[in-house]
PDB file of C-alpha atoms and ligand atoms in Angstrom:
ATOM      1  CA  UNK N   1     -19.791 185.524 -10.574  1.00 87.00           C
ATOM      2  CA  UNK N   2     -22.211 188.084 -12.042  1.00 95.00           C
ATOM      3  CA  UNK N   3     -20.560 191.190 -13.104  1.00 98.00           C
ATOM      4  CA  UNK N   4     -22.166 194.987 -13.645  1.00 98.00           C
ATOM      5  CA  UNK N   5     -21.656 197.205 -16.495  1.00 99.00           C
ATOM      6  CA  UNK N   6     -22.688 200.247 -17.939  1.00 99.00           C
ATOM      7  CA  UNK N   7     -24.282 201.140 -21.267  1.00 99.00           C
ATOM      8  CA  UNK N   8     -25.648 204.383 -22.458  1.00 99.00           C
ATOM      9  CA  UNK N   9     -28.243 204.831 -24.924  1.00 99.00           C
ATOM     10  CA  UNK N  10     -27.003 207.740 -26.544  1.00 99.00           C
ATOM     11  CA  UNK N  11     -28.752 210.854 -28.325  1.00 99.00           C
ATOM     12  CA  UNK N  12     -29.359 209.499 -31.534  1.00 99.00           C
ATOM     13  CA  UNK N  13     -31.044 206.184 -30.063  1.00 99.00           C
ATOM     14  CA  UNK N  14     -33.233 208.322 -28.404  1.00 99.00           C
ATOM     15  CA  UNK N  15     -33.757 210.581 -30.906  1.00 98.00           C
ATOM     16  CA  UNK N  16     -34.423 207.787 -33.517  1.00 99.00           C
ATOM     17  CA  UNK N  17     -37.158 205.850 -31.401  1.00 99.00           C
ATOM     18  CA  UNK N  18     -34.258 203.043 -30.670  1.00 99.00           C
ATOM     19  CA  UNK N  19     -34.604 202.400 -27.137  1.00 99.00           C
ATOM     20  CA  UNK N  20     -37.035 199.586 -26.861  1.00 99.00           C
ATOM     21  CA  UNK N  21     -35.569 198.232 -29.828  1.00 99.00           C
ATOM     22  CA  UNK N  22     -31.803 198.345 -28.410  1.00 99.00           C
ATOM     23  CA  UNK N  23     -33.094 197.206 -25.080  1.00 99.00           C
ATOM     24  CA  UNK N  24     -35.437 194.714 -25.655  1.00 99.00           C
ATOM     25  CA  UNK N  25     -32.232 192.675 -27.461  1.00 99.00           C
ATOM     26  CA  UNK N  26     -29.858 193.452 -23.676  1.00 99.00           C
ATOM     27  CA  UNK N  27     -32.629 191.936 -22.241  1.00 98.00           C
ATOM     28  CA  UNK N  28     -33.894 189.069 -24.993  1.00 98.00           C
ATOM     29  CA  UNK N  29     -29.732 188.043 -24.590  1.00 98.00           C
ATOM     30  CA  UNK N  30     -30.307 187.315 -20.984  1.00 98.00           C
ATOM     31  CA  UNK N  31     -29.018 190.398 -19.374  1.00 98.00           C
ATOM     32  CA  UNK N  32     -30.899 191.255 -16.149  1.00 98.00           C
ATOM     33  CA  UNK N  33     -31.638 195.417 -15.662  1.00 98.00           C
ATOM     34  CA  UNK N  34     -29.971 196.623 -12.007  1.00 98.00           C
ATOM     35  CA  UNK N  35     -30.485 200.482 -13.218  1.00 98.00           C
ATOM     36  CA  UNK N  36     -32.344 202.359 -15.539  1.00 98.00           C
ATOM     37  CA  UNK N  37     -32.930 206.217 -16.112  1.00 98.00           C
ATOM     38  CA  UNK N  38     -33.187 209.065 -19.083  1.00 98.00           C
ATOM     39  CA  UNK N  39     -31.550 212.041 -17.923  1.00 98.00           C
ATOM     40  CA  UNK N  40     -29.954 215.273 -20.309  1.00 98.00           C
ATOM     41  CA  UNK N  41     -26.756 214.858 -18.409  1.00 98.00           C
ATOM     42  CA  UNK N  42     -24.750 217.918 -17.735  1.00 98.00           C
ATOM     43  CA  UNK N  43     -21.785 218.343 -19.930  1.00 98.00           C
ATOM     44  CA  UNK N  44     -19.457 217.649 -16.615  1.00 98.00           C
ATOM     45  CA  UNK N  45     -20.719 214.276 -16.063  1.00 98.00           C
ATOM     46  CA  UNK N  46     -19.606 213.684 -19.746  1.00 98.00           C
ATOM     47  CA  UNK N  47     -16.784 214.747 -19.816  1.00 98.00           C
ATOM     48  CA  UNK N  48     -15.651 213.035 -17.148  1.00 98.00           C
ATOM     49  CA  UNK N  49     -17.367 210.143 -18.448  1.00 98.00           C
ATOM     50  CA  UNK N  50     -14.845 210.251 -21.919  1.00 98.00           C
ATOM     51  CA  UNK N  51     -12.103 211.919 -19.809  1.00 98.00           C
ATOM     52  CA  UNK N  52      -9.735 208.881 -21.235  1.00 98.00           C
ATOM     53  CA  UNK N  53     -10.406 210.498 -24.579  1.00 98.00           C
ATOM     54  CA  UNK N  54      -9.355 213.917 -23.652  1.00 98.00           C
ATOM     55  CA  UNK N  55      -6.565 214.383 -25.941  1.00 98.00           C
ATOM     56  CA  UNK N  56      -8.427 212.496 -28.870  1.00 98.00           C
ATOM     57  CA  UNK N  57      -9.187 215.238 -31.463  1.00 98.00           C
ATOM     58  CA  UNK N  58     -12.736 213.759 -31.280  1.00 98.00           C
ATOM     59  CA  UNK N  59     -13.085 214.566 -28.109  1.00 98.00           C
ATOM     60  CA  UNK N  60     -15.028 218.626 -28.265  1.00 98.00           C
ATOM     61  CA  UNK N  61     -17.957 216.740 -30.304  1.00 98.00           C
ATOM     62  CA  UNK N  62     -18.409 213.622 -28.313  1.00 98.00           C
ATOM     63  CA  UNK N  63     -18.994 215.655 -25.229  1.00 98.00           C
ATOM     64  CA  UNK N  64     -20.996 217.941 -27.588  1.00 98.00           C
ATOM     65  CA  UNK N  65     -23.000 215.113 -29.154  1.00 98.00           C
ATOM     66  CA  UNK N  66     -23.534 213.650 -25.674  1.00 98.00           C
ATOM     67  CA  UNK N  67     -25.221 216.547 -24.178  1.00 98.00           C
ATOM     68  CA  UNK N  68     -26.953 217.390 -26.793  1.00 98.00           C
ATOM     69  CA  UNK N  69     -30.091 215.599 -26.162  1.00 98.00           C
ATOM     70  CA  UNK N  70     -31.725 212.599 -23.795  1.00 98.00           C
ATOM     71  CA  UNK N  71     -29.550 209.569 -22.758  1.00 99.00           C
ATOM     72  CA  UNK N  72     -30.989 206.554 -21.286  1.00 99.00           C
ATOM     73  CA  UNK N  73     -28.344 204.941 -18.778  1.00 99.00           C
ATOM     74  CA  UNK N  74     -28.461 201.697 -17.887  1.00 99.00           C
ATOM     75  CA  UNK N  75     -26.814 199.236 -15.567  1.00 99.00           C
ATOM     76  CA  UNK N  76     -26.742 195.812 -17.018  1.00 99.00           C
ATOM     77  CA  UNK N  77     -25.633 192.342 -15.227  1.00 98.00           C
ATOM     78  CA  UNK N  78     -24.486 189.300 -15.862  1.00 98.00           C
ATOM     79  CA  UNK N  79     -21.903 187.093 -16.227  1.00 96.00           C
ATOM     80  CA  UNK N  80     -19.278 188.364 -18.140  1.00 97.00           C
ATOM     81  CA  UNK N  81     -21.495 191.168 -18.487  1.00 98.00           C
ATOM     82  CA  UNK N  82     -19.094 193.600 -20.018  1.00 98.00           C
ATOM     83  CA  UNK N  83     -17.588 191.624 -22.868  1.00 98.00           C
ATOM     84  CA  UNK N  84     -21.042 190.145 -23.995  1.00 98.00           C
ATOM     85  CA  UNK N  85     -22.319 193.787 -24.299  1.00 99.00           C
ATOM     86  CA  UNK N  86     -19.151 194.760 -26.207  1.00 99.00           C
ATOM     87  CA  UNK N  87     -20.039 192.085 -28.505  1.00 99.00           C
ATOM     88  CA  UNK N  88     -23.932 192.758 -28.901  1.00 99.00           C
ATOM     89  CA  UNK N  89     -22.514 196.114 -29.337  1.00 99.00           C
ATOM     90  CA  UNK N  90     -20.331 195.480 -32.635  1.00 99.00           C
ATOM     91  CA  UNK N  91     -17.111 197.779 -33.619  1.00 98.00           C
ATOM     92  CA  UNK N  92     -16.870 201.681 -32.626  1.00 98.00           C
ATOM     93  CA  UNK N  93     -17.363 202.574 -35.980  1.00 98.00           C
ATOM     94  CA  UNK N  94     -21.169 201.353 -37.359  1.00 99.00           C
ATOM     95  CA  UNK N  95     -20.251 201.332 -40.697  1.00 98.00           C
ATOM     96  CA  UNK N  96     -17.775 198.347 -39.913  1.00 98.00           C
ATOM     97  CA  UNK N  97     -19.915 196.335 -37.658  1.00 99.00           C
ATOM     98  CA  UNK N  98     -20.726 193.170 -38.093  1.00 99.00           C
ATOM     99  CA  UNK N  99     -24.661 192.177 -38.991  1.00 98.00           C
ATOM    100  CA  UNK N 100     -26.300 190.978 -36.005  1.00 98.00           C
ATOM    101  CA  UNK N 101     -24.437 193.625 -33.388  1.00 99.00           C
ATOM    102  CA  UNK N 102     -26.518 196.548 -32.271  1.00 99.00           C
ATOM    103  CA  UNK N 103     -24.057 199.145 -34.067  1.00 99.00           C
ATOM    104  CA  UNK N 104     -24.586 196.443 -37.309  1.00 99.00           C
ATOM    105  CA  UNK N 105     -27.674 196.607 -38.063  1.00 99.00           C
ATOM    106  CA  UNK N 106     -29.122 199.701 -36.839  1.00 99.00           C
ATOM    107  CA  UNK N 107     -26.412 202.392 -37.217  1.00 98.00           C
ATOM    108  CA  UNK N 108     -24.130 204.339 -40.174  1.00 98.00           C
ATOM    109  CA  UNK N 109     -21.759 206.450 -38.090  1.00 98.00           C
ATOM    110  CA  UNK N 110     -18.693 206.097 -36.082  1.00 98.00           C
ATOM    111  CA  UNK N 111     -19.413 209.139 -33.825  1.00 98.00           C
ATOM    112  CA  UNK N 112     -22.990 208.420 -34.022  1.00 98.00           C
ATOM    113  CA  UNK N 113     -23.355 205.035 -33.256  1.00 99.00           C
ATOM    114  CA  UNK N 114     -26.023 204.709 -30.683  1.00 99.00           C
ATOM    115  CA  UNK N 115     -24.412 202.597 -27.553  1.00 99.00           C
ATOM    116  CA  UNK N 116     -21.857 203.019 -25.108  1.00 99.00           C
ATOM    117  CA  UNK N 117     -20.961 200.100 -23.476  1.00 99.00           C
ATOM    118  CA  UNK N 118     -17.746 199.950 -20.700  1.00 99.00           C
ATOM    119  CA  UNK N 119     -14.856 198.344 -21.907  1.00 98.00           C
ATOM    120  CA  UNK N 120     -13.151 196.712 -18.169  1.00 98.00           C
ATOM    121  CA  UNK N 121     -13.372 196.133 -14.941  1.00 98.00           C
ATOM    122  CA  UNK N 122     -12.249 199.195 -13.734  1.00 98.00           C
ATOM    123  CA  UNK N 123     -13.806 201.418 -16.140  1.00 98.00           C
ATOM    124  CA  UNK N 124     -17.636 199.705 -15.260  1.00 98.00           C
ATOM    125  CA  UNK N 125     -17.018 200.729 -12.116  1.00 98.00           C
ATOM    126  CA  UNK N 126     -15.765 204.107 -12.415  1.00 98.00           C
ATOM    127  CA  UNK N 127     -18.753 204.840 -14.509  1.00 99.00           C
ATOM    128  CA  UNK N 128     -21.590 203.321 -12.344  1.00 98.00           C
ATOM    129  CA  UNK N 129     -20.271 205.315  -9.995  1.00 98.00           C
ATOM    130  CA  UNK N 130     -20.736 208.521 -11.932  1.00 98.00           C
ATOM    131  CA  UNK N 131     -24.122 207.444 -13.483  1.00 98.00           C
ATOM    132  CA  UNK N 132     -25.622 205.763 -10.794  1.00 98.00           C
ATOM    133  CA  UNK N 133     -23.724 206.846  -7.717  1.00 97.00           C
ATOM    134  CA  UNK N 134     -26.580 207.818  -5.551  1.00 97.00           C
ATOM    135  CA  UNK N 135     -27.353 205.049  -2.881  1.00 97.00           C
ATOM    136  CA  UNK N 136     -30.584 203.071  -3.933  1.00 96.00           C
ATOM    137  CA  UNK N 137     -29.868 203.691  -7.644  1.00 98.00           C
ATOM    138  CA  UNK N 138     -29.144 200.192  -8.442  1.00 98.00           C
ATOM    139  CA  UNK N 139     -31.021 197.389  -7.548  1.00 98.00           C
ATOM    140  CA  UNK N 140     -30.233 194.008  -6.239  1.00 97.00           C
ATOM    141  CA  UNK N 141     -32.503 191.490  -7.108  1.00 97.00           C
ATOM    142  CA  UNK N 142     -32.902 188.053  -8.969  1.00 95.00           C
ATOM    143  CA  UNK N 143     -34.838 187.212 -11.572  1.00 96.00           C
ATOM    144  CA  UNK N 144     -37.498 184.167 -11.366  1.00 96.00           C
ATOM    145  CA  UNK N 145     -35.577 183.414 -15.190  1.00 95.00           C
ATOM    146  CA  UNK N 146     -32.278 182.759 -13.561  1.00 94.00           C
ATOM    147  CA  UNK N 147     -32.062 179.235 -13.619  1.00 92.00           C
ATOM    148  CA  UNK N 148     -33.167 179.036 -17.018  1.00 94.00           C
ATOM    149  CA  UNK N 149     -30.869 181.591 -18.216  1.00 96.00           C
ATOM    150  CA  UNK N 150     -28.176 179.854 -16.701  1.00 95.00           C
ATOM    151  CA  UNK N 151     -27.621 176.647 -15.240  1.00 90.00           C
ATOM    152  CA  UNK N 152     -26.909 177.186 -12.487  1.00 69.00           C
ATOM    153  CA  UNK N 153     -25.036 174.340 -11.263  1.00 75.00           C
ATOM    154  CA  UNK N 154     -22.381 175.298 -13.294  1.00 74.00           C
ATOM    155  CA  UNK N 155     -21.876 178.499 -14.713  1.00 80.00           C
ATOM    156  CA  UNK N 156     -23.299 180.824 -11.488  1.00 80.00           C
ATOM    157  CA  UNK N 157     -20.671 179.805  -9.072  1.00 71.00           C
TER     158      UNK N 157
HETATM  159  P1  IDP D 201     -16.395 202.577 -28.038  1.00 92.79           P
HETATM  160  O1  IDP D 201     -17.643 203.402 -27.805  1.00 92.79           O
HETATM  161  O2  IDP D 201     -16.631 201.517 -29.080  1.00 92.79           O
HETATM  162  O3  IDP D 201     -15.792 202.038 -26.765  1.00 92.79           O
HETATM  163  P2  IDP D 201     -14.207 204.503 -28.040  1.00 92.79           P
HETATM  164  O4  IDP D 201     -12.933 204.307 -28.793  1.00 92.79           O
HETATM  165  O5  IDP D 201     -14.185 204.358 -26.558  1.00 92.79           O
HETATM  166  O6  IDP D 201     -15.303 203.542 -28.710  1.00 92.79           O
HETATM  167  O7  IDP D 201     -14.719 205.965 -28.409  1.00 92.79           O
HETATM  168  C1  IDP D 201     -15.754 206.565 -27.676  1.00 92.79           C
HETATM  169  C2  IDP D 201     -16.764 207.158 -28.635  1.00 92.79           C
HETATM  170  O8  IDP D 201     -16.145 208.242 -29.337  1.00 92.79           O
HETATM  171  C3  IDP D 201     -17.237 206.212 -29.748  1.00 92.79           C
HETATM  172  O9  IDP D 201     -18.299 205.381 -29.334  1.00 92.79           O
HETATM  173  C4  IDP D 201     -17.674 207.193 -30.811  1.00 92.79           C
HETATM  174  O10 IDP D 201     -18.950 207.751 -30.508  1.00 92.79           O
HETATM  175  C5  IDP D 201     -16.623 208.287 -30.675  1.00 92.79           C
HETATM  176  N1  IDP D 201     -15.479 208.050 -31.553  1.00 92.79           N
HETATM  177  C6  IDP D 201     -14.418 207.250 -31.329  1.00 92.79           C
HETATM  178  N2  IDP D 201     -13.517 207.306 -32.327  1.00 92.79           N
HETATM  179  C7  IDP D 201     -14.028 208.179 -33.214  1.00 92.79           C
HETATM  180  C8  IDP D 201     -13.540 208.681 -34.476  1.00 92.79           C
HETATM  181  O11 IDP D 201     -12.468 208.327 -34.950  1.00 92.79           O
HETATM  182  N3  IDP D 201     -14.362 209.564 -35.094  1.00 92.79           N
HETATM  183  C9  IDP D 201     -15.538 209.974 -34.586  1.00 92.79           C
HETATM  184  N4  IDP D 201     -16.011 209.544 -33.408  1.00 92.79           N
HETATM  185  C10 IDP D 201     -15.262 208.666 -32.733  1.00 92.79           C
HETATM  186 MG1   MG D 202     -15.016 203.121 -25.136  1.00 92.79          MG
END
């Protein structure tokens, strides 16, 4: 059925004017919003965020890069929502991803690279938990575009 996952807009989307631009194609694909807010997150939310990447040598500057500025988190669902926003999303490193992906067309940077986007089942959930944990914070509701985006027949059941 429809599944949840969670993207982050990250400081240099925000910084570079991005966000309707990086949103409007979520949306445009078909994606329905269940949570949206801009927050400066603390750096322990982050870090426990990218705790999987603890060891990585990376891992000082992501947090850094993280909390340095405004983040727009978003929950995002669909079906299949996860892999379809890892593949709007393009390859980790900008440079290398494909035209037409988010990270494609509007990015140059591997650290910098504008989206976060989880990568399972159990990760999504682990971090819609920490980013929207607070009861109320995502919304249940159905678009009137549903059976268009979908037929429903077969592909919602
Ligand atoms: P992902 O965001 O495509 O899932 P991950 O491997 O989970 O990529 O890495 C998390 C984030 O850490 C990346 O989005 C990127 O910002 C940063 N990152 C990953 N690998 C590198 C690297 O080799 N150099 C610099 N930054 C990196
Ligand atoms: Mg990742």
């Amino acid at each position: 059925m429809l599944e949840r996952t969670l993207v982050l807009l990250k400081p240099d989307c925000v910084q570079r004017g991005l966000v309707g631009e990086v949103l409007r194609r979520f949306e445009a694909k078909g994606l329905q919003i269940a949570g949206l807010k801009m927050r400066q997150f603390p750096r322990a939310t982050l870090e426990k965020h990218y705790e999987v990447h603890k060891e990585r040598p990376f891992y000082g500057n992501l947090v850094k890069f993280m909390a340095s500025g405004p983040v727009v988190a978003i929950a995002l669902e669909g079906k299949d929502a996860i892999e379809v926003v890892r593949n709007l999303m393009g390859k980790t490193n900008s440079r290398q991803a494909a035209p037409g992906t988010i990270r494609g067309d509007l990015g140059m940077s591997f650290s910098n690279n504008l989206v976060h986007g989880s990568d399972g089942p159990e990760s999504a959930a682990k971090e819609l938990a920490l980013f929207f944990g607070e009861p109320g914070e995502l919304v249940n509701w159905t678009p009137v575009t549903q059976p268009w985006v979908y037929s429903v027949e077969e592909e919602l059941r």
